[in-house]
Amino acid sequence: MGLKIDIFPCLSDNYGFLVTDEATGITAAIDTPEASRIIARVEERGLPGLDFILNTHWHPDHGGGNAEVQARFGCPIYGAEEVRKRWPLDHVLKDGDVFMLGETRLDVVGLGGHTLGVIGYFDRAGGNAFVSDVIFPLGCGRMFEGTPEQYWGSLLRLAELPDDTVLYSAHEYTLANLRFAESLGVDEVLQARGDKVRAKRERGEFTVPSTVAEEKATNPFLRYPLMEKDFAAQAARFGELRAAKDVFRG
């Protein structure tokens, strides 16, 4: 028994996630990027309903469907404090909290930087991490509200997870991220991953999820900062890369 994870496309490039504790059948949606799609997915799977919504941060493509999904299923909404300012939220979760989805333990981990109060949900026993926009295959989210130091600290928390941890990111941005990574230099490892990514997208396949090992080996926002000697230098390098990606048009 463990966590069953259903990933499906929403909006133009988001992913939705329904996660089910296999021991009890209790199911949660990680964020609500597109209410109609989430409702349809629950019905397509023949689930009796939706038990929880778990929000990661306040952006509309993560919390904007809260009201409609809750109205349909009557499920309570848990999430980061910052969500409350924009969208319905019944219970606040913060770094260090534990959320029990049936028999599955989800550790709540602060991952600020993309927004100030992003949280992730780590299923450590199953080796899964739901990281929203904090990290993507070969990339990371924009630094809308945080600082390089804060964001880099969050990325370090991910880099320190076991290498086989599976990272569930919330967008399909991988081809664009690949082009930026390649602009910084291509070695055999990045070449091999790039070939796989392009082949998957040509077949219409998802490139999410990825693993911690893959990201440490090829994601420039982990790979290059981790080459620096200390936290301050790593954060500075991360900030330089993020600023470069913000204006990259390759």
Coordinates of N, CA and C in Angstrom, one line a residue:
M1 N 0.8 -1.2 0.0 CA 0.0 0.0 0.0 C 0.9 1.2 0.0
G2 N 0.4 2.3 -0.6 CA 1.1 3.5 -0.7 C 0.3 4.6 -1.2
L3 N 0.9 5.5 -2.0 CA 0.2 6.6 -2.6 C 0.0 6.4 -4.1
K4 N -1.2 6.4 -4.6 CA -1.5 6.4 -6.0 C -1.5 7.8 -6.5
I5 N -0.8 8.1 -7.6 CA -0.7 9.5 -8.1 C -1.2 9.5 -9.5
D6 N -2.1 10.4 -9.7 CA -2.7 10.6 -11.0 C -2.4 12.0 -11.5
I7 N -1.6 12.1 -12.6 CA -1.2 13.4 -13.1 C -2.0 13.6 -14.5
F8 N -2.4 14.8 -14.7 CA -3.2 15.1 -15.9 C -3.1 16.5 -16.3
P9 N -3.2 16.9 -17.5 CA -3.0 18.3 -18.0 C -4.2 19.1 -17.6
C10 N -3.8 20.4 -17.3 CA -4.8 21.4 -17.0 C -4.4 22.7 -17.7
L11 N -5.3 23.6 -18.0 CA -5.0 24.9 -18.6 C -4.1 24.7 -19.8
S12 N -3.2 25.6 -20.1 CA -2.3 25.5 -21.3 C -1.1 24.6 -21.0
D13 N -0.6 24.7 -19.8 CA 0.7 24.0 -19.5 C 0.8 23.5 -18.1
N14 N -0.3 23.6 -17.3 CA -0.3 23.1 -15.9 C -0.5 21.6 -15.8
Y15 N -0.1 21.0 -14.7 CA -0.5 19.7 -14.4 C -1.4 19.7 -13.1
G16 N -2.4 18.8 -13.2 CA -3.2 18.6 -12.0 C -2.8 17.2 -11.4
F17 N -3.0 17.1 -10.1 CA -2.6 15.9 -9.4 C -3.8 15.4 -8.5
L18 N -4.2 14.2 -8.6 CA -5.0 13.6 -7.6 C -4.2 12.5 -6.9
V19 N -4.1 12.5 -5.6 CA -3.3 11.6 -4.9 C -4.2 10.8 -3.9
T20 N -4.1 9.5 -4.0 CA -5.0 8.6 -3.3 C -4.2 7.7 -2.3
D21 N -4.6 7.7 -1.1 CA -4.0 6.7 -0.1 C -4.6 5.4 -0.4
E22 N -3.8 4.4 -0.9 CA -4.4 3.2 -1.3 C -5.0 2.3 -0.2
A23 N -4.5 2.6 1.0 CA -5.0 1.8 2.1 C -6.5 2.2 2.5
T24 N -6.8 3.4 2.3 CA -8.1 3.9 2.7 C -9.0 4.5 1.6
G25 N -8.4 4.8 0.4 CA -9.1 5.4 -0.7 C -9.3 6.8 -0.6
I26 N -8.8 7.5 0.5 CA -8.9 8.9 0.7 C -8.1 9.6 -0.4
T27 N -8.7 10.6 -1.0 CA -8.1 11.3 -2.1 C -8.0 12.8 -1.9
A28 N -6.9 13.4 -2.3 CA -6.7 14.9 -2.3 C -6.3 15.4 -3.7
A29 N -6.7 16.6 -4.0 CA -6.1 17.3 -5.1 C -5.0 18.2 -4.6
I30 N -3.8 18.1 -5.3 CA -2.8 19.0 -5.0 C -3.0 20.3 -5.9
D31 N -3.5 21.4 -5.3 CA -3.8 22.6 -6.0 C -5.0 22.4 -6.9
T32 N -5.5 23.5 -7.4 CA -6.7 23.5 -8.2 C -6.5 24.4 -9.4
P33 N -5.7 24.0 -10.3 CA -5.4 24.9 -11.5 C -6.6 25.1 -12.4
E34 N -7.4 24.1 -12.5 CA -8.6 24.2 -13.4 C -9.7 23.3 -12.9
A35 N -10.7 24.0 -12.2 CA -11.7 23.3 -11.5 C -12.5 22.3 -12.3
S36 N -12.9 22.7 -13.5 CA -13.7 21.8 -14.3 C -12.9 20.5 -14.7
R37 N -11.6 20.6 -14.9 CA -10.8 19.5 -15.3 C -10.7 18.5 -14.1
I38 N -10.5 19.1 -12.9 CA -10.3 18.3 -11.7 C -11.6 17.6 -11.4
I39 N -12.7 18.3 -11.5 CA -14.0 17.6 -11.2 C -14.3 16.5 -12.2
A40 N -13.9 16.8 -13.5 CA -14.1 15.7 -14.5 C -13.2 14.5 -14.2
R41 N -12.0 14.8 -13.8 CA -11.1 13.7 -13.5 C -11.6 12.8 -12.4
V42 N -12.1 13.4 -11.3 CA -12.6 12.6 -10.2 C -13.8 11.7 -10.7
E43 N -14.6 12.3 -11.6 CA -15.8 11.6 -12.1 C -15.3 10.5 -13.1
E44 N -14.4 10.8 -13.9 CA -13.8 9.8 -14.9 C -13.3 8.6 -14.2
R45 N -12.6 8.8 -13.0 CA -12.0 7.7 -12.3 C -13.0 6.9 -11.4
G46 N -14.3 7.4 -11.4 CA -15.3 6.7 -10.6 C -15.0 6.8 -9.1
L47 N -14.3 7.9 -8.7 CA -14.1 8.1 -7.2 C -15.4 8.5 -6.6
P48 N -15.6 8.2 -5.3 CA -16.8 8.6 -4.6 C -16.9 10.1 -4.3
G49 N -15.7 10.8 -4.5 CA -15.7 12.2 -4.2 C -14.2 12.6 -4.1
L50 N -14.1 13.8 -3.6 CA -12.7 14.4 -3.3 C -12.7 14.7 -1.8
D51 N -11.7 14.3 -1.1 CA -11.7 14.4 0.4 C -11.0 15.7 0.8
F52 N -10.0 16.1 0.1 CA -9.2 17.3 0.5 C -8.7 18.0 -0.7
I53 N -8.5 19.3 -0.5 CA -7.6 20.1 -1.5 C -6.4 20.5 -0.6
L54 N -5.2 20.4 -1.2 CA -4.0 20.8 -0.6 C -3.3 21.8 -1.5
N55 N -3.3 23.1 -1.0 CA -2.7 24.1 -1.8 C -1.2 24.3 -1.5
T56 N -0.5 24.7 -2.5 CA 1.0 25.0 -2.3 C 1.3 26.5 -2.2
H57 N 0.6 27.3 -3.0 CA 0.8 28.8 -2.9 C -0.3 29.5 -3.6
W58 N -0.3 30.8 -3.6 CA -1.5 31.6 -3.9 C -1.7 31.9 -5.4
H59 N -0.8 31.6 -6.2 CA -1.0 32.0 -7.6 C -2.3 31.4 -8.2
P60 N -3.0 32.1 -9.1 CA -4.3 31.7 -9.6 C -4.4 30.3 -10.2
D61 N -3.3 29.9 -10.8 CA -3.3 28.6 -11.5 C -2.9 27.5 -10.4
H62 N -3.0 27.8 -9.1 CA -2.8 26.8 -8.1 C -3.9 26.9 -7.1
G63 N -4.5 28.0 -6.9 CA -5.6 28.1 -5.9 C -6.9 28.6 -6.5
G64 N -6.9 29.0 -7.8 CA -8.0 29.7 -8.4 C -9.3 28.8 -8.5
G65 N -9.1 27.5 -8.5 CA -10.3 26.6 -8.6 C -10.8 26.2 -7.3
N66 N -10.3 26.7 -6.2 CA -10.7 26.2 -4.8 C -12.2 26.2 -4.6
A67 N -12.8 27.4 -4.8 CA -14.2 27.6 -4.5 C -15.1 26.6 -5.3
E68 N -14.8 26.5 -6.6 CA -15.7 25.6 -7.5 C -15.5 24.1 -7.1
V69 N -14.3 23.7 -6.9 CA -14.1 22.3 -6.5 C -14.7 22.0 -5.1
Q70 N -14.5 22.9 -4.2 CA -15.1 22.7 -2.9 C -16.6 22.7 -2.9
A71 N -17.2 23.6 -3.8 CA -18.6 23.6 -3.9 C -19.2 22.3 -4.5
R72 N -18.4 21.6 -5.3 CA -18.8 20.4 -5.9 C -18.7 19.2 -5.0
F73 N -17.6 19.2 -4.2 CA -17.4 18.0 -3.4 C -17.5 18.2 -1.9
G74 N -17.5 19.5 -1.4 CA -17.6 19.7 0.0 C -16.4 19.4 0.8
C75 N -15.2 19.4 0.1 CA -14.0 19.0 0.8 C -13.3 20.2 1.4
P76 N -12.7 20.0 2.6 CA -12.0 21.1 3.2 C -10.7 21.4 2.5
I77 N -10.2 22.6 2.6 CA -9.0 23.1 1.9 C -8.0 23.4 2.9
Y78 N -6.8 22.8 2.7 CA -5.6 23.0 3.5 C -4.6 23.7 2.7
G79 N -3.7 24.5 3.2 CA -2.6 25.1 2.4 C -1.9 26.2 3.1
A80 N -1.0 26.8 2.4 CA -0.1 27.9 2.8 C -1.0 29.1 3.3
E81 N -0.5 29.7 4.3 CA -1.2 30.9 4.8 C -1.5 32.0 3.7
E82 N -0.6 32.1 2.8 CA -0.7 33.1 1.8 C -1.9 32.9 0.8
V83 N -2.4 31.7 0.8 CA -3.5 31.4 -0.1 C -4.8 32.1 0.4
R84 N -4.9 32.3 1.7 CA -6.0 32.8 2.4 C -6.4 34.2 1.9
K85 N -5.3 35.0 1.4 CA -5.5 36.3 1.0 C -6.3 36.4 -0.4
R86 N -6.3 35.3 -1.1 CA -6.9 35.3 -2.4 C -8.1 34.3 -2.6
W87 N -8.0 33.2 -2.0 CA -8.8 32.1 -2.3 C -9.4 31.4 -1.0
P88 N -10.5 30.7 -1.1 CA -10.9 30.0 0.1 C -9.9 29.0 0.7
L89 N -9.7 29.1 2.0 CA -8.8 28.2 2.7 C -9.3 28.0 4.1
D90 N -9.5 26.7 4.5 CA -10.1 26.4 5.8 C -9.0 26.1 6.9
H91 N -7.9 25.6 6.5 CA -6.9 25.2 7.5 C -5.5 25.6 7.0
V92 N -4.7 26.3 7.8 CA -3.3 26.7 7.4 C -2.3 25.6 7.7
L93 N -1.5 25.3 6.8 CA -0.3 24.4 7.0 C 1.0 25.2 6.9
K94 N 2.0 24.8 7.7 CA 3.2 25.5 7.6 C 4.4 24.5 7.7
D95 N 5.6 25.0 7.5 CA 6.8 24.2 7.5 C 6.8 23.4 8.8
G96 N 7.1 22.1 8.7 CA 7.2 21.3 9.9 C 5.9 20.6 10.2
D97 N 4.8 21.0 9.7 CA 3.5 20.3 10.0 C 3.5 18.9 9.2
V98 N 2.6 18.1 9.7 CA 2.4 16.8 9.1 C 0.9 16.7 8.7
F99 N 0.6 16.3 7.5 CA -0.8 16.1 7.0 C -0.9 14.6 6.8
M100 N -1.9 14.0 7.4 CA -2.2 12.5 7.2 C -3.3 12.4 6.2
L101 N -2.9 11.9 5.0 CA -3.9 11.5 4.0 C -4.2 10.0 4.2
G102 N -5.2 9.7 4.9 CA -5.4 8.3 5.3 C -4.2 7.8 6.1
E103 N -3.6 6.8 5.6 CA -2.4 6.3 6.2 C -1.1 6.8 5.7
T104 N -1.2 7.7 4.7 CA 0.0 8.3 4.1 C 0.4 9.6 4.8
R105 N 1.6 9.6 5.3 CA 2.1 10.8 5.9 C 2.7 11.8 4.9
L106 N 2.2 13.0 4.9 CA 2.8 14.0 4.0 C 3.4 15.1 4.9
D107 N 4.7 15.2 4.8 CA 5.4 16.3 5.5 C 5.3 17.6 4.8
V108 N 4.9 18.6 5.5 CA 4.8 20.0 4.9 C 6.1 20.7 5.0
V109 N 6.6 21.1 3.9 CA 8.0 21.7 3.9 C 8.0 23.1 3.2
G110 N 8.5 24.1 3.9 CA 8.6 25.4 3.4 C 9.6 25.5 2.3
L111 N 9.1 26.1 1.1 CA 10.0 26.2 -0.1 C 9.9 27.5 -0.7
G112 N 9.9 28.6 0.2 CA 9.7 29.9 -0.3 C 10.8 30.4 -1.3
G113 N 10.4 31.3 -2.1 CA 11.3 31.9 -3.1 C 10.5 32.3 -4.4
H114 N 9.8 31.3 -4.9 CA 8.9 31.6 -6.0 C 7.8 32.6 -5.6
T115 N 7.1 32.3 -4.5 CA 6.4 33.2 -3.7 C 7.0 33.1 -2.3
L116 N 6.6 34.0 -1.4 CA 7.3 34.0 -0.1 C 6.9 32.8 0.7
G117 N 5.7 32.3 0.6 CA 5.2 31.2 1.5 C 4.9 29.9 0.8
V118 N 5.5 29.6 -0.3 CA 5.3 28.3 -0.9 C 5.5 27.1 0.1
I119 N 4.7 26.1 0.0 CA 4.9 24.9 0.7 C 4.9 23.7 -0.2
G120 N 5.6 22.7 0.1 CA 5.6 21.4 -0.7 C 5.1 20.3 0.2
Y121 N 4.7 19.2 -0.4 CA 4.2 18.0 0.4 C 5.1 16.8 0.0
F122 N 5.8 16.3 1.0 CA 6.7 15.2 0.8 C 6.2 13.9 1.4
D123 N 6.0 13.0 0.5 CA 5.7 11.6 0.9 C 7.0 10.8 1.0
R124 N 7.7 11.0 2.1 CA 9.0 10.5 2.3 C 9.0 8.9 2.2
A125 N 8.1 8.3 2.8 CA 8.0 6.8 2.8 C 7.9 6.3 1.3
G126 N 7.2 7.0 0.5 CA 7.0 6.5 -0.9 C 8.0 7.1 -1.8
G127 N 8.8 8.1 -1.4 CA 9.8 8.7 -2.2 C 9.2 9.7 -3.2
N128 N 8.2 10.4 -2.8 CA 7.5 11.4 -3.7 C 7.5 12.8 -3.1
A129 N 7.7 13.8 -3.9 CA 7.6 15.2 -3.4 C 6.8 16.0 -4.4
F130 N 5.8 16.7 -3.9 CA 5.0 17.6 -4.7 C 5.5 19.0 -4.5
V131 N 6.1 19.6 -5.6 CA 7.0 20.8 -5.4 C 6.4 22.0 -6.2
S132 N 5.2 21.9 -6.7 CA 4.6 23.0 -7.5 C 5.5 23.6 -8.4
D133 N 5.8 24.9 -8.3 CA 6.6 25.7 -9.2 C 8.0 26.0 -8.7
V134 N 8.4 25.3 -7.6 CA 9.7 25.5 -7.0 C 10.8 25.0 -7.9
I135 N 10.6 23.8 -8.5 CA 11.6 23.2 -9.4 C 10.8 22.5 -10.5
F136 N 11.4 22.6 -11.7 CA 10.8 21.9 -12.9 C 11.9 21.0 -13.5
P137 N 11.6 20.1 -14.3 CA 12.7 19.4 -15.0 C 13.5 20.4 -15.8
L138 N 14.8 20.5 -15.4 CA 15.8 21.3 -16.1 C 15.6 22.8 -15.8
G139 N 14.8 23.2 -14.8 CA 14.5 24.6 -14.5 C 14.0 24.8 -13.1
C140 N 13.5 26.0 -12.9 CA 12.9 26.4 -11.6 C 11.9 27.6 -11.9
G141 N 11.1 27.9 -11.0 CA 10.1 28.9 -11.1 C 10.8 30.3 -11.1
R142 N 10.1 31.3 -11.6 CA 10.5 32.7 -11.4 C 10.6 33.1 -9.9
M143 N 11.4 33.9 -9.6 CA 11.6 34.4 -8.2 C 10.7 35.7 -8.1
F144 N 9.4 35.5 -8.0 CA 8.5 36.6 -7.9 C 8.6 37.4 -6.7
E145 N 8.7 36.8 -5.5 CA 8.7 37.5 -4.2 C 9.9 37.3 -3.3
G146 N 10.6 36.2 -3.5 CA 11.6 35.9 -2.6 C 13.0 36.5 -2.9
T147 N 14.0 36.1 -2.3 CA 15.4 36.5 -2.5 C 16.2 35.3 -3.0
P148 N 17.3 35.5 -3.6 CA 18.1 34.4 -4.0 C 18.5 33.5 -2.9
E149 N 18.8 34.1 -1.7 CA 19.1 33.3 -0.5 C 18.0 32.4 -0.1
Q150 N 16.8 33.0 -0.1 CA 15.6 32.2 0.3 C 15.4 31.1 -0.7
Y151 N 15.4 31.4 -1.9 CA 15.0 30.4 -3.0 C 16.1 29.3 -3.0
W152 N 17.4 29.7 -2.9 CA 18.4 28.7 -2.9 C 18.3 27.8 -1.7
G153 N 17.9 28.3 -0.6 CA 17.7 27.5 0.6 C 16.7 26.4 0.3
S154 N 15.6 26.8 -0.4 CA 14.6 25.9 -0.7 C 15.0 24.8 -1.7
L155 N 15.8 25.2 -2.7 CA 16.3 24.2 -3.6 C 17.3 23.3 -3.0
L156 N 18.1 23.8 -2.0 CA 18.9 22.9 -1.2 C 18.2 21.8 -0.5
R157 N 17.0 22.2 0.0 CA 16.2 21.2 0.7 C 15.8 20.1 -0.2
L158 N 15.6 20.4 -1.5 CA 15.2 19.4 -2.5 C 16.5 18.6 -2.9
A159 N 17.6 19.3 -3.0 CA 18.8 18.6 -3.4 C 19.3 17.6 -2.4
E160 N 18.9 17.8 -1.1 CA 19.3 17.0 0.0 C 18.4 15.7 0.2
L161 N 17.3 15.7 -0.6 CA 16.5 14.5 -0.6 C 17.2 13.3 -1.2
P162 N 16.8 12.1 -0.9 CA 17.4 10.9 -1.6 C 17.4 11.1 -3.1
D163 N 18.4 10.6 -3.8 CA 18.5 10.8 -5.2 C 17.3 10.2 -6.0
D164 N 16.7 9.2 -5.5 CA 15.6 8.6 -6.2 C 14.3 9.2 -5.9
T165 N 14.2 10.3 -5.1 CA 13.0 10.9 -4.8 C 12.4 11.5 -6.1
V166 N 11.1 11.2 -6.3 CA 10.4 11.6 -7.5 C 9.8 13.0 -7.3
L167 N 10.1 13.9 -8.2 CA 9.6 15.3 -8.1 C 8.5 15.6 -9.0
Y168 N 7.3 15.9 -8.4 CA 6.1 16.3 -9.2 C 6.0 17.8 -9.3
S169 N 6.4 18.3 -10.4 CA 6.3 19.7 -10.7 C 5.0 20.0 -11.4
A170 N 4.6 21.3 -11.4 CA 3.2 21.7 -11.8 C 3.1 22.2 -13.2
H171 N 4.2 22.2 -14.0 CA 4.0 22.8 -15.3 C 4.9 21.9 -16.3
E172 N 4.5 22.0 -17.6 CA 5.3 21.4 -18.7 C 6.1 22.5 -19.3
Y173 N 7.2 22.8 -18.8 CA 8.1 23.8 -19.3 C 9.4 23.3 -19.8
T174 N 9.5 22.0 -19.9 CA 10.8 21.3 -20.0 C 11.6 21.7 -21.3
L175 N 10.9 21.8 -22.4 CA 11.7 22.1 -23.7 C 12.3 23.5 -23.6
A176 N 11.6 24.5 -23.0 CA 12.1 25.8 -22.9 C 13.3 25.8 -21.9
N177 N 13.1 25.0 -20.8 CA 14.2 24.9 -19.8 C 15.4 24.3 -20.4
L178 N 15.2 23.3 -21.3 CA 16.3 22.6 -21.9 C 17.1 23.6 -22.8
R179 N 16.4 24.4 -23.5 CA 17.2 25.4 -24.4 C 18.1 26.3 -23.6
F180 N 17.6 26.7 -22.4 CA 18.4 27.5 -21.6 C 19.6 26.7 -21.0
A181 N 19.3 25.5 -20.6 CA 20.4 24.7 -20.0 C 21.5 24.5 -21.1
E182 N 21.1 24.2 -22.3 CA 22.0 24.0 -23.4 C 22.8 25.2 -23.8
S183 N 22.2 26.4 -23.5 CA 23.0 27.6 -23.8 C 24.2 27.8 -22.9
L184 N 24.2 27.1 -21.8 CA 25.3 27.2 -20.8 C 26.4 26.2 -21.1
G185 N 26.1 25.3 -22.0 CA 27.1 24.3 -22.3 C 26.5 22.9 -22.2
V186 N 26.9 22.0 -23.2 CA 26.3 20.7 -23.3 C 27.4 19.6 -23.1
D187 N 27.1 18.7 -22.2 CA 28.0 17.6 -22.0 C 27.2 16.3 -22.3
E188 N 27.8 15.1 -22.2 CA 27.1 13.9 -22.6 C 25.8 13.7 -21.8
V189 N 25.8 14.0 -20.5 CA 24.7 13.8 -19.6 C 23.5 14.6 -20.0
L190 N 23.8 15.9 -20.3 CA 22.7 16.8 -20.7 C 22.2 16.5 -22.1
Q191 N 23.1 16.1 -23.0 CA 22.8 15.7 -24.3 C 21.8 14.5 -24.3
A192 N 22.1 13.5 -23.5 CA 21.3 12.3 -23.4 C 19.9 12.7 -22.8
R193 N 19.9 13.5 -21.8 CA 18.6 13.9 -21.3 C 17.8 14.7 -22.3
G194 N 18.5 15.6 -23.0 CA 17.8 16.4 -24.0 C 17.2 15.6 -25.1
D195 N 17.9 14.5 -25.5 CA 17.4 13.6 -26.5 C 16.1 13.0 -26.0
K196 N 16.1 12.5 -24.8 CA 14.9 11.9 -24.2 C 13.7 12.8 -24.1
V197 N 14.0 14.1 -23.7 CA 13.0 15.1 -23.5 C 12.3 15.4 -24.8
R198 N 13.1 15.6 -25.9 CA 12.6 16.0 -27.2 C 11.7 14.8 -27.7
A199 N 12.2 13.6 -27.5 CA 11.5 12.4 -28.0 C 10.1 12.3 -27.3
K200 N 10.1 12.5 -26.0 CA 8.9 12.4 -25.2 C 7.9 13.5 -25.7
R201 N 8.3 14.7 -25.9 CA 7.4 15.7 -26.3 C 6.9 15.5 -27.7
E202 N 7.8 14.9 -28.6 CA 7.3 14.6 -30.0 C 6.2 13.6 -30.0
R203 N 6.2 12.7 -28.9 CA 5.2 11.7 -28.8 C 4.0 12.2 -28.0
G204 N 4.1 13.4 -27.5 CA 3.0 14.0 -26.7 C 3.0 13.5 -25.3
E205 N 4.1 13.0 -24.8 CA 4.2 12.5 -23.4 C 4.6 13.5 -22.5
F206 N 4.3 13.3 -21.2 CA 4.7 14.3 -20.1 C 6.2 14.1 -19.8
T207 N 6.9 15.2 -19.4 CA 8.2 15.1 -18.9 C 8.3 15.2 -17.4
V208 N 7.1 15.4 -16.8 CA 7.0 15.4 -15.4 C 6.4 14.0 -15.0
P209 N 6.9 13.4 -14.0 CA 7.9 13.8 -13.0 C 9.3 13.6 -13.4
S210 N 10.2 14.0 -12.6 CA 11.7 13.7 -12.7 C 12.2 13.3 -11.4
T211 N 13.5 13.1 -11.2 CA 14.1 12.7 -10.0 C 15.1 13.7 -9.5
V212 N 15.4 13.6 -8.2 CA 16.4 14.5 -7.6 C 17.7 14.3 -8.3
A213 N 18.1 13.0 -8.6 CA 19.3 12.7 -9.3 C 19.4 13.3 -10.6
E214 N 18.4 13.3 -11.4 CA 18.3 13.9 -12.7 C 18.6 15.4 -12.7
E215 N 17.9 16.0 -11.7 CA 18.0 17.5 -11.6 C 19.4 17.9 -11.1
K216 N 20.0 17.2 -10.2 CA 21.3 17.5 -9.7 C 22.3 17.4 -10.9
A217 N 22.1 16.4 -11.8 CA 23.0 16.2 -12.9 C 22.9 17.1 -14.0
T218 N 21.7 17.7 -14.3 CA 21.5 18.4 -15.5 C 20.7 19.7 -15.3
N219 N 20.1 20.0 -14.2 CA 19.4 21.2 -14.0 C 20.3 22.3 -13.6
P220 N 20.5 23.4 -14.5 CA 21.5 24.4 -14.2 C 21.3 25.1 -12.9
F221 N 20.0 25.2 -12.4 CA 19.8 25.9 -11.1 C 20.1 25.1 -9.9
L222 N 20.5 23.8 -10.1 CA 21.1 23.0 -9.0 C 22.6 22.8 -9.3
R223 N 22.8 22.4 -10.6 CA 24.1 21.9 -11.0 C 25.2 22.9 -10.7
Y224 N 25.0 24.1 -11.2 CA 26.1 25.1 -11.2 C 26.3 25.7 -9.8
P225 N 25.2 26.1 -9.1 CA 25.4 26.6 -7.7 C 26.1 25.5 -6.8
L226 N 25.7 24.3 -7.0 CA 26.3 23.2 -6.1 C 27.8 23.1 -6.3
M227 N 28.4 23.7 -7.4 CA 29.8 23.7 -7.6 C 30.5 24.7 -6.8
E228 N 29.8 25.7 -6.2 CA 30.4 26.8 -5.5 C 30.7 26.3 -4.0
K229 N 31.6 27.1 -3.4 CA 32.2 26.6 -2.1 C 31.3 26.7 -0.9
D230 N 30.4 27.7 -0.8 CA 29.6 27.8 0.4 C 28.2 28.4 0.0
F231 N 27.4 28.5 1.0 CA 26.0 28.9 0.8 C 25.9 30.3 0.1
A232 N 26.7 31.2 0.6 CA 26.6 32.6 0.0 C 26.9 32.6 -1.5
A233 N 28.0 31.9 -1.8 CA 28.4 31.8 -3.2 C 27.4 31.0 -4.1
Q234 N 26.8 30.0 -3.5 CA 25.8 29.2 -4.2 C 24.6 30.1 -4.5
A235 N 24.1 30.8 -3.5 CA 22.9 31.7 -3.6 C 23.2 32.8 -4.7
A236 N 24.4 33.3 -4.6 CA 24.7 34.4 -5.6 C 24.7 33.8 -7.0
R237 N 25.3 32.6 -7.2 CA 25.3 32.0 -8.5 C 23.9 31.6 -9.0
F238 N 23.1 31.1 -8.0 CA 21.7 30.9 -8.4 C 21.0 32.2 -8.8
G239 N 21.2 33.3 -8.1 CA 20.6 34.5 -8.5 C 21.0 35.0 -9.9
E240 N 22.2 34.8 -10.2 CA 22.7 35.2 -11.6 C 22.0 34.3 -12.6
L241 N 21.9 33.1 -12.4 CA 21.3 32.2 -13.4 C 19.8 32.5 -13.5
R242 N 19.1 32.8 -12.4 CA 17.7 33.1 -12.5 C 17.5 34.4 -13.3
A243 N 18.3 35.4 -13.0 CA 18.2 36.7 -13.8 C 18.5 36.4 -15.2
A244 N 19.4 35.6 -15.6 CA 19.7 35.3 -17.0 C 18.6 34.6 -17.6
K245 N 18.0 33.6 -16.9 CA 16.8 32.9 -17.5 C 15.6 33.8 -17.7
D246 N 15.5 34.8 -16.9 CA 14.3 35.8 -17.0 C 14.4 36.5 -18.3
V247 N 15.5 36.7 -18.9 CA 15.6 37.5 -20.1 C 16.1 36.6 -21.3
F248 N 16.2 35.3 -21.1 CA 16.6 34.4 -22.2 C 15.5 34.3 -23.2
R249 N 15.9 34.4 -24.4 CA 14.9 34.2 -25.5 C 15.3 33.2 -26.5
G250 N 16.1 32.2 -26.1 CA 16.6 31.2 -27.0 C 15.5 30.2 -27.4

